[in-house]
Amino acid sequence: IQLETLEKRLKDADICLQFDKDALDFLVEVGYDPVYGARPLKRAIQRYVENPLAQAILSGQYKSGDKVVMRREGDHLAAAA
C-alpha cells in the first residue's frame, strides 16, 4: 500500500516506478521489526526510495516519461532509468 501511494504520485508526474524482487525483499528486511511489526516500513521507504528518488528528480536525472526501476545494491537501493 505504501509503495502504491508513491507509484501513484510519480504516475501523476508521468514517471513509472517499478521494483525488482530483490529491492522488495530488501525493503521487507529493513522495514520490519519483531517488536513494532511493519511500522518501520514507512521510514524505510522514505529513506531508501523517496528521498534518493526526489533528489534525482530535482537534479534532472529523471523526467516526465521515464521508467525507473529500483534494484538492490548491497545495503541500499539504486534507481535506473
Coordinates of C-alpha atoms in Angstrom, one line a residue:
I1 CA 0.0 0.0 0.0
Q2 CA 2.8 2.4 0.9
L3 CA 4.6 1.7 -2.4
E4 CA 1.3 2.0 -4.4
T5 CA 0.8 5.5 -3.0
L6 CA 4.3 6.5 -4.1
E7 CA 3.8 4.9 -7.5
K8 CA 0.6 6.9 -8.0
R9 CA 2.2 10.2 -7.0
L10 CA 5.0 9.5 -9.6
K11 CA 2.5 8.5 -12.2
D12 CA 0.9 11.9 -11.9
A13 CA 4.3 13.3 -12.9
D14 CA 4.4 10.7 -15.7
I15 CA 7.2 8.7 -14.1
C16 CA 6.7 4.9 -13.9
L17 CA 8.3 3.3 -10.8
Q18 CA 9.0 -0.4 -10.6
F19 CA 10.8 -2.6 -8.1
D20 CA 12.6 -5.8 -8.8
K21 CA 12.2 -8.7 -6.3
D22 CA 15.5 -8.1 -4.5
A23 CA 14.5 -4.5 -3.9
L24 CA 11.2 -5.5 -2.4
D25 CA 12.9 -8.2 -0.3
F26 CA 15.4 -5.5 1.0
L27 CA 12.5 -3.2 2.0
V28 CA 10.9 -6.0 3.9
E29 CA 14.2 -6.8 5.7
V30 CA 14.9 -3.2 6.8
G31 CA 11.2 -2.3 7.2
Y32 CA 10.3 -5.0 9.7
D33 CA 11.0 -5.1 13.4
P34 CA 10.0 -8.0 15.6
V35 CA 8.7 -5.6 18.3
Y36 CA 7.0 -3.0 16.1
G37 CA 6.0 -5.2 13.1
A38 CA 5.8 -3.3 9.8
R39 CA 5.6 0.2 11.3
P40 CA 9.3 1.0 10.4
L41 CA 8.4 0.2 6.7
K42 CA 7.2 3.8 6.0
R43 CA 10.5 5.2 7.3
A44 CA 12.5 2.6 5.2
I45 CA 10.6 3.6 2.1
Q46 CA 11.3 7.3 2.8
R47 CA 15.0 6.6 3.4
Y48 CA 15.8 4.2 0.7
V49 CA 13.3 5.1 -2.1
E50 CA 11.6 8.5 -1.7
N51 CA 14.5 10.7 -0.6
P52 CA 17.0 9.4 -3.2
L53 CA 14.4 9.5 -5.9
A54 CA 13.3 13.0 -5.0
Q55 CA 17.0 14.2 -5.2
A56 CA 17.4 12.5 -8.6
I57 CA 14.2 14.1 -10.0
L58 CA 15.2 17.5 -8.7
S59 CA 18.7 17.2 -10.2
G60 CA 17.1 16.4 -13.6
Q61 CA 18.3 12.8 -13.6
Y62 CA 14.7 11.6 -14.2
K63 CA 12.0 13.4 -16.0
S64 CA 8.5 13.0 -17.3
G65 CA 8.1 9.9 -19.4
D66 CA 10.9 7.9 -17.7
K67 CA 10.5 4.4 -16.3
V68 CA 12.6 4.0 -13.1
V69 CA 13.4 0.5 -11.8
M70 CA 14.6 0.2 -8.2
R71 CA 17.2 -2.5 -7.6
R72 CA 19.1 -3.7 -4.5
E73 CA 22.8 -2.9 -4.4
G74 CA 24.3 -4.2 -1.2
D75 CA 22.9 -2.3 1.7
H76 CA 20.9 0.3 -0.3
L77 CA 18.6 0.6 -3.3
A78 CA 19.7 2.1 -6.6
A79 CA 17.4 3.5 -9.3
A80 CA 18.0 3.1 -13.0
A81 CA 16.0 4.5 -15.9

